[in-house]
mmCIF file of C-alpha atoms and ligand atoms in Angstrom:
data_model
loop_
_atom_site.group_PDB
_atom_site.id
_atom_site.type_symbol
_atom_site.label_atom_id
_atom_site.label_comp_id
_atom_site.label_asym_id
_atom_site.label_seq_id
_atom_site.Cartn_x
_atom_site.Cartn_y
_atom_site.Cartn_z
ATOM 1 C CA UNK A 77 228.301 94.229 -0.159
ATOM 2 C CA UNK A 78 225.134 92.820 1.435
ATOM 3 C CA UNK A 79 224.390 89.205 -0.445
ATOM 4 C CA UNK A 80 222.154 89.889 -3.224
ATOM 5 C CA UNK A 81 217.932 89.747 -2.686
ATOM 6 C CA UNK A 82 215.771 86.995 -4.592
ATOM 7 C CA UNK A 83 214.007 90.239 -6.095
ATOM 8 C CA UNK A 84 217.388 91.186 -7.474
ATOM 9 C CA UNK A 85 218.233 88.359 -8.836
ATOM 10 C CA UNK A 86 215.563 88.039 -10.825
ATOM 11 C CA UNK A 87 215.255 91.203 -12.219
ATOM 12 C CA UNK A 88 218.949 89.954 -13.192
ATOM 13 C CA UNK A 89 217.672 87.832 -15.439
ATOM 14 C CA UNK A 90 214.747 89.496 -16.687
ATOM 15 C CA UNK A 91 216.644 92.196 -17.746
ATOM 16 C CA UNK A 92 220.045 90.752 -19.114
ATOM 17 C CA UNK A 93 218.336 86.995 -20.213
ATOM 18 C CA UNK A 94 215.107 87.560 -21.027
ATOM 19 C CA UNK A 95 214.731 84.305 -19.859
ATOM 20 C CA UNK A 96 212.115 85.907 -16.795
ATOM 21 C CA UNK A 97 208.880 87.787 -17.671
ATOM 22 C CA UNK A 98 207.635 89.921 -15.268
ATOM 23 C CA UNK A 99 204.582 87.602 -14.267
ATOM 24 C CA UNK A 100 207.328 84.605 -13.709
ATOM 25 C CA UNK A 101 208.765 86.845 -11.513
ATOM 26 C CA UNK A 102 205.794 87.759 -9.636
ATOM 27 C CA UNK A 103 205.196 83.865 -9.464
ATOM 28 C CA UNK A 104 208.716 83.237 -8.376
ATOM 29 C CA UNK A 105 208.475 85.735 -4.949
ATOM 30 C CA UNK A 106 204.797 84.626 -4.835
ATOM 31 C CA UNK A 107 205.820 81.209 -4.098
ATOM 32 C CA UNK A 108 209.049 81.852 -2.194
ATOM 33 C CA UNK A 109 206.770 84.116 0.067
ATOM 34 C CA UNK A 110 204.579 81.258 0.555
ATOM 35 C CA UNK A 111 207.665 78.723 1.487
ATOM 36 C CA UNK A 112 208.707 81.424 3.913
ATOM 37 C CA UNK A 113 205.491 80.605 5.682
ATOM 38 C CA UNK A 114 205.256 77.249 5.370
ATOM 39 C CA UNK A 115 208.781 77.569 6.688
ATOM 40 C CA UNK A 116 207.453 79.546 10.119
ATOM 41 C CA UNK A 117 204.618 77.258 10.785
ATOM 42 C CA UNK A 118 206.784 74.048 10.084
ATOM 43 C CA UNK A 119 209.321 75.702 13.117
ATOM 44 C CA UNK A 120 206.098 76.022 15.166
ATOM 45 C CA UNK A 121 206.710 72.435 15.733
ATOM 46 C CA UNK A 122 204.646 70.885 19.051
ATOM 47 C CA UNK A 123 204.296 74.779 20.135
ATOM 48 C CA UNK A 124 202.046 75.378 16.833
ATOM 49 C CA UNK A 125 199.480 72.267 16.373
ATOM 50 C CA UNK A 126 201.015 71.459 13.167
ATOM 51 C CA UNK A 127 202.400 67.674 14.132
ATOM 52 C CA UNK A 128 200.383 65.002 13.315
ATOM 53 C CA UNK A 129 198.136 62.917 10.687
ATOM 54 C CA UNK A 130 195.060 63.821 9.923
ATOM 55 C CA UNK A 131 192.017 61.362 9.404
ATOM 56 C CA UNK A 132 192.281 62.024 5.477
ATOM 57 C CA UNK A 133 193.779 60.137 2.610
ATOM 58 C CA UNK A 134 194.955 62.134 -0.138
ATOM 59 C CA UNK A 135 194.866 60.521 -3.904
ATOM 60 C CA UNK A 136 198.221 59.183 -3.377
ATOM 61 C CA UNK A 137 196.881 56.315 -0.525
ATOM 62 C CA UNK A 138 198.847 58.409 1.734
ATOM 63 C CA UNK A 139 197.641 59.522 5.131
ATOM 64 C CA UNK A 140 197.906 63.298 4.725
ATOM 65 C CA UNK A 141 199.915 64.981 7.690
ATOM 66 C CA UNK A 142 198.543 68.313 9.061
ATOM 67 C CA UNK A 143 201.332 70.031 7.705
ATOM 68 C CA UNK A 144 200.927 68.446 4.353
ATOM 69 C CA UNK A 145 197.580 70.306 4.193
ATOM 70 C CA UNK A 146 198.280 73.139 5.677
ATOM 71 C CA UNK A 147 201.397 73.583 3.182
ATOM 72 C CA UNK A 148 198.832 73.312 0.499
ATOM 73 C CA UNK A 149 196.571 75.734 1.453
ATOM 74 C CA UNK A 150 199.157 78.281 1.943
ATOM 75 C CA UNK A 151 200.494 78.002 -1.476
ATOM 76 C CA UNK A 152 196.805 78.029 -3.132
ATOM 77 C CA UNK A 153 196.085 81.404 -0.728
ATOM 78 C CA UNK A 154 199.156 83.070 -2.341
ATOM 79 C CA UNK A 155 198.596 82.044 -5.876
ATOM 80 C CA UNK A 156 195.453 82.385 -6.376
ATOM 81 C CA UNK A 157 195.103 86.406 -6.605
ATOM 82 C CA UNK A 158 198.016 87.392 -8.727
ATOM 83 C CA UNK A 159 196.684 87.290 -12.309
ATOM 84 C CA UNK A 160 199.868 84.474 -12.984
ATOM 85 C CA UNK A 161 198.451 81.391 -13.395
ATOM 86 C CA UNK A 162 196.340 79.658 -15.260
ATOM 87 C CA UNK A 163 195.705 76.898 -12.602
ATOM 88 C CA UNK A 164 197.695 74.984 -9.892
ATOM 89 C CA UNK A 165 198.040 71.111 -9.415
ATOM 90 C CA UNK A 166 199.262 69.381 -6.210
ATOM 91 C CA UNK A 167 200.276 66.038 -4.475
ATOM 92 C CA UNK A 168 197.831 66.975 -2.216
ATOM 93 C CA UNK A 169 194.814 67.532 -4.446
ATOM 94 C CA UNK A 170 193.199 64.895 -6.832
ATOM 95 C CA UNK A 171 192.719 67.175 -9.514
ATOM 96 C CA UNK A 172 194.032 70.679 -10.920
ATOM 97 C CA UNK A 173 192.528 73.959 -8.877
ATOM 98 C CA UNK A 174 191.579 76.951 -11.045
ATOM 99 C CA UNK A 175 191.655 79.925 -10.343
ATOM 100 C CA UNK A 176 188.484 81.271 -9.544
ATOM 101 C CA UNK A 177 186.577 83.759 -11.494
ATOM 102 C CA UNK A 178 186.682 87.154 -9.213
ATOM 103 C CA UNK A 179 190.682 86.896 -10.327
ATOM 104 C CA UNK A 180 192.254 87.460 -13.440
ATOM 105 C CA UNK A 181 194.168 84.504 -15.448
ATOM 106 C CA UNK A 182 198.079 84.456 -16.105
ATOM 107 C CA UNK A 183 199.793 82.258 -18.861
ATOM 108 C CA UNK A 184 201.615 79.948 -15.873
ATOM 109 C CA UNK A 185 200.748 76.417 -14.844
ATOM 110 C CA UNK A 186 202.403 75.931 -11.236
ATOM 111 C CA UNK A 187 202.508 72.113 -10.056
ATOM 112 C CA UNK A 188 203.937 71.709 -6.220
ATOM 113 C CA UNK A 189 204.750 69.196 -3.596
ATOM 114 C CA UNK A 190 203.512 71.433 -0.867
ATOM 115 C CA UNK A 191 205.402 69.103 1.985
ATOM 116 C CA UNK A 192 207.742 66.784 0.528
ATOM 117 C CA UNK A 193 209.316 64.078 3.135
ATOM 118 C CA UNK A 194 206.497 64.089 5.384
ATOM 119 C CA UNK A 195 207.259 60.741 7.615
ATOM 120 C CA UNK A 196 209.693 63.044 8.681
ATOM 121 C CA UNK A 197 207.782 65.709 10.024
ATOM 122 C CA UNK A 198 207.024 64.358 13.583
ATOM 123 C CA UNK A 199 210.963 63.393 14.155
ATOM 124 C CA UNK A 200 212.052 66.785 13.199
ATOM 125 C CA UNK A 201 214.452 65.993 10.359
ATOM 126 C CA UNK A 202 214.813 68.403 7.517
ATOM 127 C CA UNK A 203 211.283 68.656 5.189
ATOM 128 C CA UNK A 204 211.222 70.814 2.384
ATOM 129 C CA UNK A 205 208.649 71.757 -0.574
ATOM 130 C CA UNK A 206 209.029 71.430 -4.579
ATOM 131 C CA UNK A 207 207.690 73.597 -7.267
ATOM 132 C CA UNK A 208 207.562 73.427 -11.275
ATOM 133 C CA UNK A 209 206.306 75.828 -13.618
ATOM 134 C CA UNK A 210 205.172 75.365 -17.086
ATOM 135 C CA UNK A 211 203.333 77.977 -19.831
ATOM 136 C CA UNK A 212 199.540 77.058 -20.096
ATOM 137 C CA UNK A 213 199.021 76.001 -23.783
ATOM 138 C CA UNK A 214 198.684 78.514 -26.075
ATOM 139 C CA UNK A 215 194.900 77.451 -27.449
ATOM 140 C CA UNK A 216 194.246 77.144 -23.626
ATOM 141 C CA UNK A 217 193.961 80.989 -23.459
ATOM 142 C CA UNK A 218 190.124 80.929 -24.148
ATOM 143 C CA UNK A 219 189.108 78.444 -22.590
ATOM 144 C CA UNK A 220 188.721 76.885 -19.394
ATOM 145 C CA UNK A 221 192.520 74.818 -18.615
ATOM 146 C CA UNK A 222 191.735 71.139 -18.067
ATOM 147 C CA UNK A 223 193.921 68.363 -16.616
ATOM 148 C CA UNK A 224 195.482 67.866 -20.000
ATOM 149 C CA UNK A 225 197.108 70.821 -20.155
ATOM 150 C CA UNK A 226 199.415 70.169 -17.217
ATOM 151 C CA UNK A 227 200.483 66.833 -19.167
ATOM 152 C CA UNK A 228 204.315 68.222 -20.719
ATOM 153 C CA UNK A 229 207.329 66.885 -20.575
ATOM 154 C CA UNK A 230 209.466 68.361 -18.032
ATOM 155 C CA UNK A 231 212.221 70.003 -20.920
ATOM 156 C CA UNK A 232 208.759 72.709 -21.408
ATOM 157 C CA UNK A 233 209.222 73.865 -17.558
ATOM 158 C CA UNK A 234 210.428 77.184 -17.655
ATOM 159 C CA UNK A 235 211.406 77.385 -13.879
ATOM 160 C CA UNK A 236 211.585 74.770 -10.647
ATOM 161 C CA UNK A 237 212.754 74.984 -6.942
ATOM 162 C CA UNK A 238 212.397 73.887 -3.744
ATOM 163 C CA UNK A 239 212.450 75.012 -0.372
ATOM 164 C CA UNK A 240 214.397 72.659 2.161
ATOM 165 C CA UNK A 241 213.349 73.792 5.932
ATOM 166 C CA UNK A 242 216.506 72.486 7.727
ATOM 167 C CA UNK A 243 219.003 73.841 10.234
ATOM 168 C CA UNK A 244 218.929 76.823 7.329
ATOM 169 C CA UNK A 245 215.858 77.685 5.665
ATOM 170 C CA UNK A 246 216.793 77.767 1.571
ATOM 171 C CA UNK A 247 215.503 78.422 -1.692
ATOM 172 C CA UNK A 248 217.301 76.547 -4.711
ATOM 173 C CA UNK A 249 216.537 77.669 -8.209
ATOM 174 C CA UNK A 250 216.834 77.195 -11.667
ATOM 175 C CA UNK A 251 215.201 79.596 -14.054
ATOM 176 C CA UNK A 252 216.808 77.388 -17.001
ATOM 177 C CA UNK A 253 220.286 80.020 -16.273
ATOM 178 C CA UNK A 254 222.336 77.274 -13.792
ATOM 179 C CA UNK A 255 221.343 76.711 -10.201
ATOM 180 C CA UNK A 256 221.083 79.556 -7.482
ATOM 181 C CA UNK A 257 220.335 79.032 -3.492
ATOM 182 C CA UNK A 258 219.333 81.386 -1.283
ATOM 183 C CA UNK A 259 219.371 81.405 2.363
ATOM 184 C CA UNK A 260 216.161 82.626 4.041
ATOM 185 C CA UNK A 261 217.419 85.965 6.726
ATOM 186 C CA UNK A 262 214.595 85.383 9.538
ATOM 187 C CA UNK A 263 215.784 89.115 11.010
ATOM 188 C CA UNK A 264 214.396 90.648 8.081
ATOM 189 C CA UNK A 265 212.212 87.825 5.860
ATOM 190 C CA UNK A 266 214.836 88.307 3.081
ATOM 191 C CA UNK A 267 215.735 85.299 0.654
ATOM 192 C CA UNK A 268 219.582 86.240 -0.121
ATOM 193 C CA UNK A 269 221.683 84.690 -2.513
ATOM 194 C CA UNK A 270 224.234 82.421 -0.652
ATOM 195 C CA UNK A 271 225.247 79.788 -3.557
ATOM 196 C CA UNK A 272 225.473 81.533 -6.927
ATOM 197 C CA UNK A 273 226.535 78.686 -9.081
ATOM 198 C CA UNK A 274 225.998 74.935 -7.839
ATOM 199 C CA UNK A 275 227.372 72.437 -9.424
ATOM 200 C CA UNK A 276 226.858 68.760 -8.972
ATOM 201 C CA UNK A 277 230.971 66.945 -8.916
ATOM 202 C CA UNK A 278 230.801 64.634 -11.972
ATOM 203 C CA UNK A 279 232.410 62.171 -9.231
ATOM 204 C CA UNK A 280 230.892 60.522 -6.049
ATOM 205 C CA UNK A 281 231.261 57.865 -3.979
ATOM 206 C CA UNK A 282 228.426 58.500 -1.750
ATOM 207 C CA UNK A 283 225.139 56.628 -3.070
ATOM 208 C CA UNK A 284 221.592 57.467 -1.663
ATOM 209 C CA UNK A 285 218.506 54.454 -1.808
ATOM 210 C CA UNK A 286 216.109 53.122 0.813
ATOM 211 C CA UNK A 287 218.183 49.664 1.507
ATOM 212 C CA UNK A 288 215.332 47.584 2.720
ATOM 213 C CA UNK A 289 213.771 47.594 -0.601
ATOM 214 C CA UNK A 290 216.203 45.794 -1.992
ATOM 215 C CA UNK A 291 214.964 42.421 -2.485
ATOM 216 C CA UNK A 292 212.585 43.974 -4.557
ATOM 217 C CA UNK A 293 215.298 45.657 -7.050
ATOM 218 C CA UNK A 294 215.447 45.321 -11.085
ATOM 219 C CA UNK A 295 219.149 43.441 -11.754
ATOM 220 C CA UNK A 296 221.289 46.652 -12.714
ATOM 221 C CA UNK A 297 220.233 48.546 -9.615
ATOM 222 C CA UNK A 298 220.857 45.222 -7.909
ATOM 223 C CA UNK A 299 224.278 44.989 -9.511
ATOM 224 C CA UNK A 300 225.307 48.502 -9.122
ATOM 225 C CA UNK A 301 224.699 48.919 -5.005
ATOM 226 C CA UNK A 302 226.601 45.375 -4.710
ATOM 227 C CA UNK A 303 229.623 46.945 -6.451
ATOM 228 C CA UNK A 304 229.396 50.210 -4.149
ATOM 229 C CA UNK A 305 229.368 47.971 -1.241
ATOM 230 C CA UNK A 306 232.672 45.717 -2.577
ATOM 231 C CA UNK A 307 234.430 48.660 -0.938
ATOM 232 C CA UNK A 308 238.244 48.852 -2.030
ATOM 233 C CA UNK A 309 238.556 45.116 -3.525
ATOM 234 C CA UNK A 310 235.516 46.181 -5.760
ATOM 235 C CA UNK A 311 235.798 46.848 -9.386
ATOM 236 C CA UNK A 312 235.445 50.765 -9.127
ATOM 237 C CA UNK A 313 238.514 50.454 -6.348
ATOM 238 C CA UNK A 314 236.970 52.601 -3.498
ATOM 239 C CA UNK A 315 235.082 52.419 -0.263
ATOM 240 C CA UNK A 316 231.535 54.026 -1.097
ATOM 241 C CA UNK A 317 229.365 55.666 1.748
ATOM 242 C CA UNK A 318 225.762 55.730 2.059
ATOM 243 C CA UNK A 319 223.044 58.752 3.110
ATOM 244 C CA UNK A 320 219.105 58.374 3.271
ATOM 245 C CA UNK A 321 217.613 61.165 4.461
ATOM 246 C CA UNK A 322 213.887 59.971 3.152
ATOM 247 C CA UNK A 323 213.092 63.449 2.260
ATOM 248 C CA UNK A 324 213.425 63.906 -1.607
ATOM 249 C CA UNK A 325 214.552 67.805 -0.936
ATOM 250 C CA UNK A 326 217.187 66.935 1.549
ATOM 251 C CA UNK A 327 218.522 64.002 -0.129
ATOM 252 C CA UNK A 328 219.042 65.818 -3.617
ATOM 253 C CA UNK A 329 220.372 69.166 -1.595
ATOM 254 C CA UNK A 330 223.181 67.386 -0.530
ATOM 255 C CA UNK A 331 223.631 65.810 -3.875
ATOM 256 C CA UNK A 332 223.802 69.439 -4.902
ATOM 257 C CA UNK A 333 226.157 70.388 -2.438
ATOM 258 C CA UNK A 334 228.792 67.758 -2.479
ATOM 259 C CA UNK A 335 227.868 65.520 -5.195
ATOM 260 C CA UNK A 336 226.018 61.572 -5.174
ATOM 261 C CA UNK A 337 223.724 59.562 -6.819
ATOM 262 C CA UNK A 338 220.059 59.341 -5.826
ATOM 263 C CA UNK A 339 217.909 56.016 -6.431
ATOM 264 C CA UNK A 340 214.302 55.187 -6.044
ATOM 265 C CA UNK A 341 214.325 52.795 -8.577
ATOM 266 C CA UNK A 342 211.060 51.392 -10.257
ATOM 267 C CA UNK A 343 211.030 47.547 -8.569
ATOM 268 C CA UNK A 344 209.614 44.587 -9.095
ATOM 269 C CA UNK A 345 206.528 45.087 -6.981
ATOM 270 C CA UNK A 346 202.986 45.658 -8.628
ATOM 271 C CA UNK A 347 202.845 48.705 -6.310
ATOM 272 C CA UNK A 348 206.474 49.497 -7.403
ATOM 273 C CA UNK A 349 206.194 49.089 -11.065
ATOM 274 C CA UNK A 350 205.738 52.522 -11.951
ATOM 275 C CA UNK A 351 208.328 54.014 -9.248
ATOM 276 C CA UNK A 352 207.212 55.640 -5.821
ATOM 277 C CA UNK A 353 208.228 58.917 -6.432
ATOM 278 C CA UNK A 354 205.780 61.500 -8.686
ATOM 279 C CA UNK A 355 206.965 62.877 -12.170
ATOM 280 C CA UNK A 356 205.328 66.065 -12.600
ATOM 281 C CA UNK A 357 206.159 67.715 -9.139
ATOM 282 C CA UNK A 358 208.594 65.884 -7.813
ATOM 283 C CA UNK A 359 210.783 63.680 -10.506
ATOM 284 C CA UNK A 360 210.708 66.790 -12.909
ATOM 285 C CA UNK A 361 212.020 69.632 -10.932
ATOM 286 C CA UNK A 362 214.445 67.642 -9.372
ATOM 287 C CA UNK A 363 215.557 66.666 -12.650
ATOM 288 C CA UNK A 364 215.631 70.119 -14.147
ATOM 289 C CA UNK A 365 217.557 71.297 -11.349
ATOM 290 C CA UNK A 366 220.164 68.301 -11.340
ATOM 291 C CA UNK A 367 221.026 68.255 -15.583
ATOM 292 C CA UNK A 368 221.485 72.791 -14.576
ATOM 293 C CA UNK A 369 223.604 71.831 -12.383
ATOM 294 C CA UNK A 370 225.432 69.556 -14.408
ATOM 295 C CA UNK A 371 224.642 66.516 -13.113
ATOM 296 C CA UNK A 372 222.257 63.260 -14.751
ATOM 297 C CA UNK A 373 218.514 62.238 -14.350
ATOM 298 C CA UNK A 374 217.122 59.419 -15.479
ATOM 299 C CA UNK A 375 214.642 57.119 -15.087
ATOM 300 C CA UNK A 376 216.975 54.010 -15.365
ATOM 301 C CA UNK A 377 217.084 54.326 -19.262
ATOM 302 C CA UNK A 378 215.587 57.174 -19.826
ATOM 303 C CA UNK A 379 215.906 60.958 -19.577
ATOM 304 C CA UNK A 380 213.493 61.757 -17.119
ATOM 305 C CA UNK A 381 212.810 64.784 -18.539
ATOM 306 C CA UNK A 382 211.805 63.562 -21.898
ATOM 307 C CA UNK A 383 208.958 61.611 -20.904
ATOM 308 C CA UNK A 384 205.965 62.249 -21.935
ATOM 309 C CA UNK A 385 202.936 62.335 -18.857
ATOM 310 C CA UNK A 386 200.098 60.851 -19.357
ATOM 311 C CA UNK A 387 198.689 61.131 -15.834
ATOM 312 C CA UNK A 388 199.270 64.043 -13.154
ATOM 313 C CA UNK A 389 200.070 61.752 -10.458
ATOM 314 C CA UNK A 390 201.987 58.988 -12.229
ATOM 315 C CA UNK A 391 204.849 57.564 -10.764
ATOM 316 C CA UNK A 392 208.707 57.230 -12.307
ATOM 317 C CA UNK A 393 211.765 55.449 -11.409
ATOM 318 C CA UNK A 394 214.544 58.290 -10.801
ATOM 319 C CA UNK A 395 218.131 57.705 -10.386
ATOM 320 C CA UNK A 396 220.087 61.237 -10.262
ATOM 321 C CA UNK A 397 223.081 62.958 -9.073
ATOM 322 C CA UNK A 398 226.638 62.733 -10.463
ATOM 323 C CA UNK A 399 227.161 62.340 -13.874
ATOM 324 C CA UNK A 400 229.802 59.241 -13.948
ATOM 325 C CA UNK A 401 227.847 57.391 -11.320
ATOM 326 C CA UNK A 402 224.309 57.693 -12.953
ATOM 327 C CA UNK A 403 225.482 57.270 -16.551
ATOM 328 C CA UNK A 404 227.007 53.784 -14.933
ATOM 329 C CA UNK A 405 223.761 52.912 -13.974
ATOM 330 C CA UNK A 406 222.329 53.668 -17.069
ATOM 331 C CA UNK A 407 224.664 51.467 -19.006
ATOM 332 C CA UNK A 408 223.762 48.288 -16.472
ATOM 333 C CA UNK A 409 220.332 48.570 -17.459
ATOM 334 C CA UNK A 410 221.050 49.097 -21.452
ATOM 335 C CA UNK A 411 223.363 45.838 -20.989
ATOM 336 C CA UNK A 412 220.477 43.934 -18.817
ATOM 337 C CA UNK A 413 218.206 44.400 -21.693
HETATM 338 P P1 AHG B 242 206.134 62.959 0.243
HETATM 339 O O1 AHG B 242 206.430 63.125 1.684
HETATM 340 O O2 AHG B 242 205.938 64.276 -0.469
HETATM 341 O O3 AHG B 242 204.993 61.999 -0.006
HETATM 342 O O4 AHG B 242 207.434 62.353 -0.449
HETATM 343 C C1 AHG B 242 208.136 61.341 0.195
HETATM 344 C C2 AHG B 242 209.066 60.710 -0.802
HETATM 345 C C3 AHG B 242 210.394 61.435 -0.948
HETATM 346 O O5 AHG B 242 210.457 62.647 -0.277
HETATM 347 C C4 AHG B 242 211.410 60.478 -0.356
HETATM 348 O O6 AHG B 242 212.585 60.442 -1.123
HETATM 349 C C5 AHG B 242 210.713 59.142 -0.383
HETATM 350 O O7 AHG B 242 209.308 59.402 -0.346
HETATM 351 C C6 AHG B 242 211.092 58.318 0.813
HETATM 352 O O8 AHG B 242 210.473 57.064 0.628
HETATM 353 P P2 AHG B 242 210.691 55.914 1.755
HETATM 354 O O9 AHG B 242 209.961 56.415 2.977
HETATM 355 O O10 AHG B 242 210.061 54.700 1.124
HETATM 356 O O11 AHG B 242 212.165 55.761 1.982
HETATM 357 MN MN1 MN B 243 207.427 64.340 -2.003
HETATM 358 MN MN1 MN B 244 204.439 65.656 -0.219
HETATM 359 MN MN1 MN B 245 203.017 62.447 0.389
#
C-alpha cells in the first residue's frame, strides 16, 4: 500500500474531524506546493544563482539572502489567487500583504518564515521554511484586515508546519490532530506520509543552544547548561550531548525525531532582551507543533503559546523540546525569581 498523499490526509481529517475546512485545505497544498519549489530552487545551489546576500536589509536588521527573497515571493505568488486568505505576513516583509483586489478574500491569515536558517544557506547545511495559520477576525470580514488582526496568541492557530530542505525534503504538520511528516517523492512531486504520529520522548539528554552566548545568559539558563555539562558526577547523573544546527527547522526536527531541549534564551543584552527568535512565525508554530507532539514550549516561564502579541515582529525567549528537561528549566527560573 503506497504511503498515503498530503491530499489524502487531509481530506482524512476534513471528513472524520472536522477539524479541516475545505479552504484550509486548499491553503495547506497551496503552501506545501510552494515549499516544493522553494525546495527545487534551494537544490539549484551555485548551478541556479540563488547563493548569496543581497544589498537589502529586511525589518529584522538582517541582510536578506537571495534565497530569503526569493522564498518569499514564491509563497506570496501561490497565495495570493486562491480566495483563502485574508492577508499574509512575513519575516521578510515590514508589514502584512493583502491580497489584492482582482482576487477574492478567504477567512485565513497565513504568517511564514519563507527561509528560516539562512547563514546556512551558502555552506549547504539543512534550511527549511515555517508557516502558521490563524482565522481573520470575525468583524474583519468587511473591512479591509489591518496589522492588528494578525496580533493572537498562538493557542487561536488552527494549523502550522514547516518544510526542512535537507538530505530529505519534508513537510511536518499539525492541524491541531498530533504531528504528521511527509517526505517530498521528487519522481513524481508527491508529499507522502512517512511519520504518522511523532512524538517528542519526555526524556533527553541531548541539549541544543548557541554556546558562545553564554556570558550573556539569565542565571537558570546559566545554571541548567552547567549541570548538563557536570556529565556523570552531575546532579541529573548522566553525560549530556550537545547539537546546534543554527537553523530553527533543523534543530526542532531532530527534537521531533529523537527527543531534546531547544534554547534561545532571552539574555541579558539590550539587543537580547526580548529573545532573537520571532513569536508569530517562528516561536508559535514551533510551539504548536512541539506541545502536539507532546513535548513543552516556553518562554522561560511562560507558555509560549499564551502570550499575547503586541507587535508582528517581536521577539521571545523559547526553550522547547522534552517535557522533563524543559519543565526543569522552567522551575530554575520560578526559583530565581
Ligand atoms: P532566520 O534565518 O529565519 O533569520 O532564522 C535564524 C534563526 C533560527 O533559525 C536559528 O535557530 C537561529 O537564528 C540561529 O541563531 P545564531 O546564528 O545566533 O546561532
Ligand atoms: Mn527563522
Ligand atoms: Mn528567515
Ligand atoms: Mn532572517
Amino acid at each position: 500500500m503506497k504511503n498515503k498523499s498530503l491530499t489524502q490526509y487531509l481530506v482524512e481529517q476534513q471528513r472524520q474531524e472536522g477539524v479541516v475546512s475545505a479552504e484550509l485545505r486548499l491553503l495547506i497544498e497551496t503552501v506545501a506546493r510552494a515549499c516544493k519549489a522553494i525546495s527545487h530552487a534551494v537544490g539549484k545551489g551555485a548551478l541556479g544563482g540563488v547563493l548569496g546576500s543581497l544589498d537589502s536589509e529586511n525589518v529584522q536588521g538582517e541582510v536578506q539572502k537571495k534565497l530569503d527573497v526569493l522564498s518569499n515571493e514564491i509563497l506570496l505568488d501561490a497565495n495570493e489567487w486562491g480566495g483563502h486568505l485574508a492577508a499574509m505576513a512575513s519575516e521578510e516583509m515590514e508589514t502584512i500583504h493583502l491580497i489584492p483586489n482582482r482576487y477574492p478574500k478567504g477567512e485565513y491569515l497565513l504568517l511564514f518564515d519563507p527561509l528560516d536558517g539562512s547563514s546556512n544557506i551558502d555552506v549547504n547545511v539543512s534550511i527549511g521554511t515555517i508557516f502558521s495559520v490563524l482565522r481573520a477576525p470575525a468583524d474583519a470580514s468587511g473591512r479591509e484586515i489591518e496589522e492588528r488582526d494578525f496580533l493572537q496568541p498562538g493557542t487561536r492557530q488552527v494549523a502550522a508546519g514547516y518544510a526542512v530542505y535537507g538530505p530529505q525534503t519534508m513537510l511536518v504538520l499539525t492541524v491541531g490532530n498530533g504531528v504528521v511528516g511527509f517526505t517530498l517523492d521528487r519522481e513524481t512531486g508527491a508529499w507522502r506520509l512517512t511519520h504518522d504520529d511523532i512524538r517528542i520522548p519526555e526524556q533527553t539528554a541531548e541539549f541544543a543552544i548557541n554556546m558562545s552566548n553564554m556570558r550573556h545568559w539569565e542565571m537558570p539558563v546559566r545554571r541548567y547548561i552547567h549541570e548538563c555539562l557536570a556529565g556523570k558526577e552531575g546532579p541529573l547523573g548522566k553525560n549530556y550531548n550537545m547539537r546546534w544546527v543554527a537553523s530553527m527547522v533543523a534543530d526542532v526536527h531532530r527534537i521531533l525525531s529523537r527527543g531534546g531541549v531547544f534554547m534561545y534564551p532571552r539574555d541579558e543584552r539590550p539587543s537580547g532582551k526580548a529573545g532573537k527568535l520571532r513569536l508569530m512565525y517562528e516561536a508559535n508554530p514551533m510551539s504548536f507543533i512541539v506541545e502536539q507532539a507532546g513535548g513543552v514550549a516556553i518562554d522561560g516561564e511562560h507558555r509560549i503559546l499564551d502570550i499575547e502579541p503586541t507587535a508582528l515582529h517581536q521577539r521571545v525567549g523559547v526553550v522547547l523540546g522534552s517535557r522533563e528537561e524543559v519543565e526543569r528549566v522552567q522551575r530554575y527560573h520560578r526559583e530565581a525569581q
